[in-house]
Coordinates of C-alpha atoms and ligand atoms in Angstrom, one line a residue:
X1 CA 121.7 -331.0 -72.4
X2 CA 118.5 -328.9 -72.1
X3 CA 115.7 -329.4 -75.1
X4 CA 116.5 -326.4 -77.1
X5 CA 119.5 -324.8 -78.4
X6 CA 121.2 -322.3 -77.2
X7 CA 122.3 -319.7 -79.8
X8 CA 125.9 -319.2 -79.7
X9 CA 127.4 -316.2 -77.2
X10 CA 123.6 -316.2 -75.5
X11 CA 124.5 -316.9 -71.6
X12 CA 121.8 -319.7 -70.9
X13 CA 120.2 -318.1 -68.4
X14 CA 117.2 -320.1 -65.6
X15 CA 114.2 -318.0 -66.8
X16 CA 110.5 -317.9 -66.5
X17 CA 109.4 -316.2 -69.9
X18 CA 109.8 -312.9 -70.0
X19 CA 107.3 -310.2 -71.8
X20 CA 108.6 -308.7 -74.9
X21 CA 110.0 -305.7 -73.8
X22 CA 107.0 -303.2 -75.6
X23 CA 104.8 -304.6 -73.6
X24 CA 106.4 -304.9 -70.4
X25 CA 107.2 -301.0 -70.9
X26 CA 104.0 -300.2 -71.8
X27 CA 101.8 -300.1 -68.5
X28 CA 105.2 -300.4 -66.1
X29 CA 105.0 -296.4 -64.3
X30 CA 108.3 -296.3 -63.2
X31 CA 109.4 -296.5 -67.0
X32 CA 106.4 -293.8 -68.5
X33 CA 107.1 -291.3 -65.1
X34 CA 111.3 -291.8 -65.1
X35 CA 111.1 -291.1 -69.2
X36 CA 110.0 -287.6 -68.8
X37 CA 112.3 -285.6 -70.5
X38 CA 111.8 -282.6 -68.5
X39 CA 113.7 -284.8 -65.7
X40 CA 116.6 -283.7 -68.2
X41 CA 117.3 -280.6 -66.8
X42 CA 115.2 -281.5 -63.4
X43 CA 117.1 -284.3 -61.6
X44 CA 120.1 -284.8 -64.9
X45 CA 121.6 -288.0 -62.9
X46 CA 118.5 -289.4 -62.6
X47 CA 117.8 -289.0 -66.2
X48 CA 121.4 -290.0 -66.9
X49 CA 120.7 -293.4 -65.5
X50 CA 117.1 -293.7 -67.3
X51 CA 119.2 -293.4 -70.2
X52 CA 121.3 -296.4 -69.5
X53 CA 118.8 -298.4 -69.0
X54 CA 117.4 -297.8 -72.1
X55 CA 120.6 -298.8 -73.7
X56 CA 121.2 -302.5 -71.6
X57 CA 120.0 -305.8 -72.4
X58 CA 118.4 -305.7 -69.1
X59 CA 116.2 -303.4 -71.5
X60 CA 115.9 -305.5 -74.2
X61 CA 115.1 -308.7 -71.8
X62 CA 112.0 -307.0 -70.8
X63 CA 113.3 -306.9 -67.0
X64 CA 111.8 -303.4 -66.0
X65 CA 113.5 -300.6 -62.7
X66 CA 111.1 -302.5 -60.2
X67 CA 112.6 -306.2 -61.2
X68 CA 115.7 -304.7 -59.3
X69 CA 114.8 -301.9 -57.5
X70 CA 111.5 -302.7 -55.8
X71 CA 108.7 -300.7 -55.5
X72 CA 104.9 -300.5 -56.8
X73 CA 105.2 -300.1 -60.8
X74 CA 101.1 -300.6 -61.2
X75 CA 100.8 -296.9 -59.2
X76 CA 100.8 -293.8 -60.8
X77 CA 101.7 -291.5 -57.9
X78 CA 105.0 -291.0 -57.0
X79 CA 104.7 -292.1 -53.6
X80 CA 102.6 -294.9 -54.2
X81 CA 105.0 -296.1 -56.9
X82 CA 108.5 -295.5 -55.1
X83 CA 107.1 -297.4 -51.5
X84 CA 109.6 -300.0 -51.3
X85 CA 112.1 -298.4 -53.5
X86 CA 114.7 -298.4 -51.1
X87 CA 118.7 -296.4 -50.9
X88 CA 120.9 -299.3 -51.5
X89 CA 122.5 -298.4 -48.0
X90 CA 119.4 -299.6 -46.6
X91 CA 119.8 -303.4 -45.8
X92 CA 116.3 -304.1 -46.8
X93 CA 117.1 -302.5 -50.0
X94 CA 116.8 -305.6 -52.6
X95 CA 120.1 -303.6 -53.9
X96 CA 121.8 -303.4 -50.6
X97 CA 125.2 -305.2 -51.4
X98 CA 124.0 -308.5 -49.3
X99 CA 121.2 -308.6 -50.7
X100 CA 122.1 -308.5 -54.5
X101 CA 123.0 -312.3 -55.3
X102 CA 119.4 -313.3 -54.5
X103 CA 118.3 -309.8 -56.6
X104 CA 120.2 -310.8 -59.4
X105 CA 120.1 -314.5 -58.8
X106 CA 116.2 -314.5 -59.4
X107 CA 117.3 -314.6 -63.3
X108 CA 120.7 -315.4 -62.8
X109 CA 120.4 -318.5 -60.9
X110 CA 123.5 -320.5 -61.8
X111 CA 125.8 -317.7 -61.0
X112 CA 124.1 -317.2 -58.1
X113 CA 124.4 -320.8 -57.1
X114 CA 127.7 -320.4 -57.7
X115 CA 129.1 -317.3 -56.4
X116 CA 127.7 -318.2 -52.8
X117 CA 130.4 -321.4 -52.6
X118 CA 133.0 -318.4 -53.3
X119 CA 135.6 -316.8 -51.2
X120 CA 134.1 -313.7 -52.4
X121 CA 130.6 -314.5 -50.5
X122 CA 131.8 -315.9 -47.3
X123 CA 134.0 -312.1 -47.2
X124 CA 130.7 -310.5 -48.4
X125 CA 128.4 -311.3 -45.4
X126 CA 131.6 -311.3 -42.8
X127 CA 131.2 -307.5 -43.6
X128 CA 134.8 -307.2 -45.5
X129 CA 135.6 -305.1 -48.0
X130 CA 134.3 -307.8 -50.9
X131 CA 132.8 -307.6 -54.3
X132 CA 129.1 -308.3 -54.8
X133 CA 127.3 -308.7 -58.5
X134 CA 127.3 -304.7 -59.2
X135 CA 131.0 -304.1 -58.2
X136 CA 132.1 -306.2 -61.6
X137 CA 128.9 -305.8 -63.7
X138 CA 127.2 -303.3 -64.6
X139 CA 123.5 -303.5 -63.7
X140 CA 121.9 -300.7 -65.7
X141 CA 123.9 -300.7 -68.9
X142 CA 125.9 -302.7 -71.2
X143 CA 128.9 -300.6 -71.3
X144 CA 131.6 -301.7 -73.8
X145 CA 134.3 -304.2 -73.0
X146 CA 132.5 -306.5 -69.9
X147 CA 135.8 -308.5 -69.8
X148 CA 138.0 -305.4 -69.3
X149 CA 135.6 -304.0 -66.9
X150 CA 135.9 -306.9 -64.8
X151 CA 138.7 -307.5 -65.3
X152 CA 140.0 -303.6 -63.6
X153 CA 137.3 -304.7 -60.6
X154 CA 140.1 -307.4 -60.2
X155 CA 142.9 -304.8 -59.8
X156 CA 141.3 -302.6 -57.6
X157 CA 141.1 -305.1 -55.0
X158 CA 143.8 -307.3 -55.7
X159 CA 146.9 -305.4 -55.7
X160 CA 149.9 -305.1 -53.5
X161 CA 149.5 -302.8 -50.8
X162 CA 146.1 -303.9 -49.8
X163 CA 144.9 -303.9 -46.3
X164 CA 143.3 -307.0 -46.7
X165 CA 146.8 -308.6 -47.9
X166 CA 144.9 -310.3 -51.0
X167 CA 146.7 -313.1 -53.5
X168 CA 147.9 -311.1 -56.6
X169 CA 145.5 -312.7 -59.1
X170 CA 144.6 -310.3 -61.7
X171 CA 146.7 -311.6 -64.5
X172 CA 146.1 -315.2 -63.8
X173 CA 142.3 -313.8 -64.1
X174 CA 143.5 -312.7 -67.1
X175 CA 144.9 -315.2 -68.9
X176 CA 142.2 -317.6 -67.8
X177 CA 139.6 -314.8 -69.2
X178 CA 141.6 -314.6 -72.5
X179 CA 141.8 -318.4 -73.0
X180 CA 137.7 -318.5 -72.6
X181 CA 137.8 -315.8 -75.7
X182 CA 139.7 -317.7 -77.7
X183 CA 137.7 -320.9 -76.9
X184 CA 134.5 -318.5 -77.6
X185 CA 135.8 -317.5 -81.0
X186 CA 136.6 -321.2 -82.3
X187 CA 133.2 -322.9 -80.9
X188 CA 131.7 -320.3 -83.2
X189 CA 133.6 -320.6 -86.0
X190 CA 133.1 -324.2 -85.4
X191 CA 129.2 -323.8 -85.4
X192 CA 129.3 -322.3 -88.6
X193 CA 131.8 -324.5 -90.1
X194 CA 129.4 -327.5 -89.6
X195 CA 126.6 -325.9 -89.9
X196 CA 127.4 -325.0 -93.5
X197 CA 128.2 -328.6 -94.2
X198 CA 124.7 -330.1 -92.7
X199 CA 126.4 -331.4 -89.9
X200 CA 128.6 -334.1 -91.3
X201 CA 129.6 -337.1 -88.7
X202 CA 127.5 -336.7 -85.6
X203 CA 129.2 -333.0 -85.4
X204 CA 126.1 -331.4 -84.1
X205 CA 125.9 -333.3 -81.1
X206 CA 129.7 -332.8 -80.4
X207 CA 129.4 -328.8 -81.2
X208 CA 126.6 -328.9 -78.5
X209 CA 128.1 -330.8 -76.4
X210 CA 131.1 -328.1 -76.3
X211 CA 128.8 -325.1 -76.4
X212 CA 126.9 -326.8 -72.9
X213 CA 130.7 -327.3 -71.7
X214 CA 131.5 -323.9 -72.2
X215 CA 128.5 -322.1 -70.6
X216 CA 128.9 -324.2 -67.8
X217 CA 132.6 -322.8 -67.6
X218 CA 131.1 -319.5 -67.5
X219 CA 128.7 -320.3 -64.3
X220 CA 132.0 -321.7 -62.7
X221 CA 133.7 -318.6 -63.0
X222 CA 131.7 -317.3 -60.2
X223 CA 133.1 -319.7 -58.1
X224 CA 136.2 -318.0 -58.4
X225 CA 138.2 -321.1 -58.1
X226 CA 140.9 -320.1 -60.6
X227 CA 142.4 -323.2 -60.5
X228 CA 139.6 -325.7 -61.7
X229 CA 138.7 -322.5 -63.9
X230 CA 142.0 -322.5 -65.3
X231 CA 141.8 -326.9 -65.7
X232 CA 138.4 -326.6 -67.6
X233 CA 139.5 -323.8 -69.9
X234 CA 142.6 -326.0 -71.1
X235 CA 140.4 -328.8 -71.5
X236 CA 137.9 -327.1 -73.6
X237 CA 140.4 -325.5 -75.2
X238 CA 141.9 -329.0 -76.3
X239 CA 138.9 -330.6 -77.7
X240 CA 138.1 -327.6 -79.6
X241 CA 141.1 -327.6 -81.6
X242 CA 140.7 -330.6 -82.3
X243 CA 137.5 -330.4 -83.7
X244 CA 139.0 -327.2 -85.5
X245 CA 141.5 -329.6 -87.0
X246 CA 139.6 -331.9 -88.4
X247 CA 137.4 -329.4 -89.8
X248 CA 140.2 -327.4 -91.3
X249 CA 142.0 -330.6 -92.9
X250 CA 138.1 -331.9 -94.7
X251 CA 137.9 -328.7 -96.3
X252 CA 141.2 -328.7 -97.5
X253 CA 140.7 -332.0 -99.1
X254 CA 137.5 -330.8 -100.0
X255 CA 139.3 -327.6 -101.9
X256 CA 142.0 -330.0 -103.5
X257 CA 139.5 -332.5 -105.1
Ligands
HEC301 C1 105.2 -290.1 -61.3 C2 106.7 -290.1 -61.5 C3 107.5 -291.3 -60.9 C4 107.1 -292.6 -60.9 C5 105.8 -293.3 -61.2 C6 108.3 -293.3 -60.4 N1 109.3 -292.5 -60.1 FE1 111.1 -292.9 -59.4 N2 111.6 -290.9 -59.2 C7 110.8 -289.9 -59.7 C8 111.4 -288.6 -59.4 C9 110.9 -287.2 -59.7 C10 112.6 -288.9 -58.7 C11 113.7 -288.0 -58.1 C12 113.1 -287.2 -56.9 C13 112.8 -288.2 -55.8 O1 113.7 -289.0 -55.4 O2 111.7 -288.1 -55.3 C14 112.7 -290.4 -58.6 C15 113.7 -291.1 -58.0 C16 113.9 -292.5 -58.1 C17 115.0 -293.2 -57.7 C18 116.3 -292.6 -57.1 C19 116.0 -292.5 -55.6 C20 117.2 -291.9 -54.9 O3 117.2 -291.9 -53.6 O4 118.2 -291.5 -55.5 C21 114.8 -294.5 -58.0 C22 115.8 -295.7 -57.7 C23 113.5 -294.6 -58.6 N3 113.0 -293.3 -58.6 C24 112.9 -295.8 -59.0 C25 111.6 -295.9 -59.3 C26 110.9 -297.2 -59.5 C27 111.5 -298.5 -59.4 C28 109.6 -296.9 -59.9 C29 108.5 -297.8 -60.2 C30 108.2 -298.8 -59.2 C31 109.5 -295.4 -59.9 N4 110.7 -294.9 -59.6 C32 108.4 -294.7 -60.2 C33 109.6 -290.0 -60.4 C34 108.9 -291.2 -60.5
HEC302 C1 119.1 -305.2 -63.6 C2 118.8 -304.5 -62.4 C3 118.4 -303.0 -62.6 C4 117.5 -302.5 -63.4 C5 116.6 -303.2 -64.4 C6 117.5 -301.1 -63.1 N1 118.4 -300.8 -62.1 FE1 118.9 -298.9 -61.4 N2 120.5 -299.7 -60.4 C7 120.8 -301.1 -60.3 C8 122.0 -301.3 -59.5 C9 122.7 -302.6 -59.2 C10 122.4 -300.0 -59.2 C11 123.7 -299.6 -58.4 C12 125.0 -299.9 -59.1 C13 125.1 -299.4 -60.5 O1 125.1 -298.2 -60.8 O2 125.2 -300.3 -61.4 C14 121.4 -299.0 -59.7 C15 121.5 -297.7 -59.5 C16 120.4 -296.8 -59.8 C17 120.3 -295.4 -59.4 C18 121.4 -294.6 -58.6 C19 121.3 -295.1 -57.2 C20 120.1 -294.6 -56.4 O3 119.4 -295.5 -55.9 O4 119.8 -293.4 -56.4 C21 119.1 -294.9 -60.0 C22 118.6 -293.5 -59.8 C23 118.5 -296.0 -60.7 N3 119.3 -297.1 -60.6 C24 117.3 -295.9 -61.3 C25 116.8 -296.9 -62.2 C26 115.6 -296.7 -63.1 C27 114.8 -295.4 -63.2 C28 115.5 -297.9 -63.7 C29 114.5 -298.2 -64.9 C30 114.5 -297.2 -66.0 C31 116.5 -298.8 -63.3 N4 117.3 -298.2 -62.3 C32 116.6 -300.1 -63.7 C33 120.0 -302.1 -60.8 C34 119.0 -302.0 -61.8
HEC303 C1 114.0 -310.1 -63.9 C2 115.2 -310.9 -64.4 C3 116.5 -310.2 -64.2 C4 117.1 -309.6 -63.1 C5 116.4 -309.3 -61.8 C6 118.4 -309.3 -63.4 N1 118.7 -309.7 -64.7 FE1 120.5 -309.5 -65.6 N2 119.7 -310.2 -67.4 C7 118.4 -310.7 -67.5 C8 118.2 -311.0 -68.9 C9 116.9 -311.6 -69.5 C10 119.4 -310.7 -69.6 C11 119.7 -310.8 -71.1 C12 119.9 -312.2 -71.5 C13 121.3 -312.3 -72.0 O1 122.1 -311.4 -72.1 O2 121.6 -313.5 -72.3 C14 120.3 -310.2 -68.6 C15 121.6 -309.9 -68.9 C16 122.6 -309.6 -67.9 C17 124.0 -309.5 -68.1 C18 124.8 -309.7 -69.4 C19 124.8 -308.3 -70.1 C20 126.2 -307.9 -70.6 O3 126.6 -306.8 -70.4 O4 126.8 -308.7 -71.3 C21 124.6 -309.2 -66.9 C22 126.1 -309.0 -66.6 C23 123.5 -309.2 -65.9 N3 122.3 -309.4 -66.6 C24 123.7 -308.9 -64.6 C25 122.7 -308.6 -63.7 C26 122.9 -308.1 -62.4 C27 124.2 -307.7 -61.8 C28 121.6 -308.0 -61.8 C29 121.3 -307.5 -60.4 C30 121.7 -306.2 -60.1 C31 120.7 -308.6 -62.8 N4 121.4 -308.9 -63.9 C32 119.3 -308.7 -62.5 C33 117.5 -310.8 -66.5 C34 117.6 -310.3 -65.2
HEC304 C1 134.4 -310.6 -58.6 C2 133.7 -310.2 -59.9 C3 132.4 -310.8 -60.2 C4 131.3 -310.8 -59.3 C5 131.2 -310.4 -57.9 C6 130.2 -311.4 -60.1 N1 130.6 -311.6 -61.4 FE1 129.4 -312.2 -62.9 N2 131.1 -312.4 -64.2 C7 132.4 -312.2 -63.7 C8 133.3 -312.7 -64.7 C9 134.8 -312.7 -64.6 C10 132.4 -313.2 -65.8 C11 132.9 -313.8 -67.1 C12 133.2 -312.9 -68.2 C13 133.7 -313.6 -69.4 O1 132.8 -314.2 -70.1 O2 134.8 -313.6 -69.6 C14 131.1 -312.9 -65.4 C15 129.9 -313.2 -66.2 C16 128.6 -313.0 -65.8 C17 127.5 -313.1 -66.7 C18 127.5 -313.4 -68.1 C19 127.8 -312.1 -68.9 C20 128.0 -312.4 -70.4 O3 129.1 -312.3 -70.8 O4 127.0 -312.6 -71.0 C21 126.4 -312.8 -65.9 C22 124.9 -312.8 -66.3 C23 126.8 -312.6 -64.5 N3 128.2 -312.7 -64.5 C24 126.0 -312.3 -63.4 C25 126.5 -312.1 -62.1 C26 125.6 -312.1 -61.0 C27 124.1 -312.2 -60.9 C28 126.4 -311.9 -59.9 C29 126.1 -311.8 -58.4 C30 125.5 -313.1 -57.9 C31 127.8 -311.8 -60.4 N4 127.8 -312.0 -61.7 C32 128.9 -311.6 -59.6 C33 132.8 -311.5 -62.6 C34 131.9 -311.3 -61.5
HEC305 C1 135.9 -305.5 -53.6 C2 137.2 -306.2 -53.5 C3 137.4 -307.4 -54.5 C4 137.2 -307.4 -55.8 C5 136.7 -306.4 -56.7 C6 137.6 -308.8 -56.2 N1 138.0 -309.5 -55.2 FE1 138.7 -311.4 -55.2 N2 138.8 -311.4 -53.1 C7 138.4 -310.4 -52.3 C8 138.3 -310.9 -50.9 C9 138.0 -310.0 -49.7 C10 138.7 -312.2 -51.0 C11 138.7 -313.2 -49.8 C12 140.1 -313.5 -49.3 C13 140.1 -314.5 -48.2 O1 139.1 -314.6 -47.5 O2 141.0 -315.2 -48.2 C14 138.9 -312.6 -52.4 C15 139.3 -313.8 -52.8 C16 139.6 -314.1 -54.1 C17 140.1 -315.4 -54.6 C18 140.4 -316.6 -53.7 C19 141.8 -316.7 -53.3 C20 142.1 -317.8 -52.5 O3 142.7 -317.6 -51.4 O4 141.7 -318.9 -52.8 C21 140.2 -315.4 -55.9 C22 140.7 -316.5 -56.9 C23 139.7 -314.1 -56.3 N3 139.4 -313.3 -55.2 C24 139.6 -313.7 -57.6 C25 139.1 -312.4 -58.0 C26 138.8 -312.1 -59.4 C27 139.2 -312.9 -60.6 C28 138.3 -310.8 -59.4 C29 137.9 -310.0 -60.6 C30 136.9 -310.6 -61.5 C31 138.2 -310.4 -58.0 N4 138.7 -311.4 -57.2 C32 137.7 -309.2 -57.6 C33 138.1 -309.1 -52.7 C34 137.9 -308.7 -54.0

């Protein structure tokens, strides 16, 4: 269990504190020359994607264009500032699809950890046609629905009639996905339940125990071993209707007398 607690639906993320987002803004060029709203009418795609940044937790979290995209954010000049800021076709591009899980993986380092044991990873540097971090998450924004978006990354690889002859996994992925909802939606309602109640019974230490349990379900998933997936989302599942249970049955002795 780490020290502190990690507020519910928060992916526990391996982080060196970041600066509050104001301030990491403040002196970063690529954000004061790439707000210009004269680049509106200029370079409108460019702008376009300026505006989803703004709009992304990526945003929010502090975590700045040159945290992904390279390049001198300290220089005022546009050439100074873009030196490194490589086309993603360009393997040294820290954005080139091979290079993205250690990109990405400087925050993200569990799914990172994870996603290089995959099937997915061992396609990835063979040169196959194979999914890196951007092709199911969107790095600039948070567009609605992440689950759904992933989920149609699934079906444009996996379906019948694919070169690559690929297992048909997309609604086992979805199942699996849906069962981690539903286990999402009862550890919260769980939280509050006991929370409410000043943690009657040791629950507190149980409720963390499952909220650990399911974030490390979560870094699994990039193993993309959908059967041990599948095996720790039943279990999970399990113990937290239990605990649901027993919650459910206090209060309704608690209503009766
Ligand atoms: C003084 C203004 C200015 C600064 C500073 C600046 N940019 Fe740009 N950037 C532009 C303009 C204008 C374009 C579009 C024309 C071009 O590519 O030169 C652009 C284009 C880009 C592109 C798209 C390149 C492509 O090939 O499509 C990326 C990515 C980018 N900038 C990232 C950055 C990052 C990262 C930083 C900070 C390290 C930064 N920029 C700093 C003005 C700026
Ligand atoms: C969390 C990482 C991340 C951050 C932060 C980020 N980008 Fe990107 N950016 C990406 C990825 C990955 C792609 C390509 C896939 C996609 O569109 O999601 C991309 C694509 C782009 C493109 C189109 C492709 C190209 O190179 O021409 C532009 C332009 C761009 N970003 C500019 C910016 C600017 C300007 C900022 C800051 C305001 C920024 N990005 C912040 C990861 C990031
Ligand atoms: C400098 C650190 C940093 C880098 C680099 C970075 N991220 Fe993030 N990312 C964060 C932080 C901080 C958050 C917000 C914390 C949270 O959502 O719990 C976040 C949130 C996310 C989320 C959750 C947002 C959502 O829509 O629910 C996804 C997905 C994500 N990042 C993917 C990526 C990908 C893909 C890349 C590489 C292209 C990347 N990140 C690069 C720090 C980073
Ligand atoms: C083949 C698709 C796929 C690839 C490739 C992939 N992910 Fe994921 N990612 C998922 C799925 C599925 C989830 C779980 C969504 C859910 O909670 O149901 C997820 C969740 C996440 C989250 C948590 C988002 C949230 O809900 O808060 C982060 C952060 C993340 N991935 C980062 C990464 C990084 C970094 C990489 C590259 C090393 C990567 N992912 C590669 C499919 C993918
Ligand atoms: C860009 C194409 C692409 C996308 C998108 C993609 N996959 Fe894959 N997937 C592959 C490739 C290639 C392999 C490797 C097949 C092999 O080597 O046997 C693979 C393998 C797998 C395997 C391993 C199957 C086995 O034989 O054990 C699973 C499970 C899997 N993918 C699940 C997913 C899920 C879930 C998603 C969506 C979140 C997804 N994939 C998205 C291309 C893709």
């Amino acid at each position: 269990m780490p020290a502190y607690r990690i507020p519910f639906g928060l992916v526990l993320l391996s982080l060196a504190p970041l600066p509050l987002a104001s301030e990491a803004s403040a002196d970063n060029s690529c954000i004061n020359c790439h707000k210009n709203p004269a680049y509106f009418a200029q370079y409108p795609k460019l702008h376009e994607y300026y505006q989803q940044w703004t709009a992304s937790p990526h945003k929010e979290a502090g975590v700045t264009c040159d945290d992904c995209h390279g390049g001198d954010a300290s220089a005022e000049e546009i050439e100074n500032a873009h030196m490194g800021v490589l086309h993603m076709n360009d393997r040294q591009s820290a954005l080139h699809y091979q290079r993205q899980p250690d990109t990405c993986g400087q925050c993200h380092r569990d799914k990172q950890r994870q996603f290089v044991q995959s099937k997915h990873f061992t396609a990835l540097v063979a040169e196959r046609t194979a999914p890196t971090c951007s092709t199911c998450h969107p790095a600039m924004s948070r567009r609605p629905e992440l689950r759904n978006i992933v989920l149609n990354a699934c079906r444009t690889c996996h379906v019948e009639g694919n070169a690559d002859n690929l297992p048909l996994i997309a609604d086992d992925a979805e199942h699996i996905f849906n069962q981690l909802n539903i286990a999402s939606g009862l550890l919260g309602w769980t939280r509050i339940h006991f929370e409410s109640q000043d943690w009657p019974n040791g629950s507190q230490d149980r409720v963390e125990d499952l909220e650990a349990r399911y974030e490390a379900i979560v870094d699994h998933v990039h193993q993309f071993d959908l059967q041990q997936t599948a095996d720790e989302a039943a279990d999970i599942l399990g113990a937290l209707r239990e605990i649901f249970e027993e919650a459910r049955s206090a209060r309704e002795r608690q209503d009766q007398g």
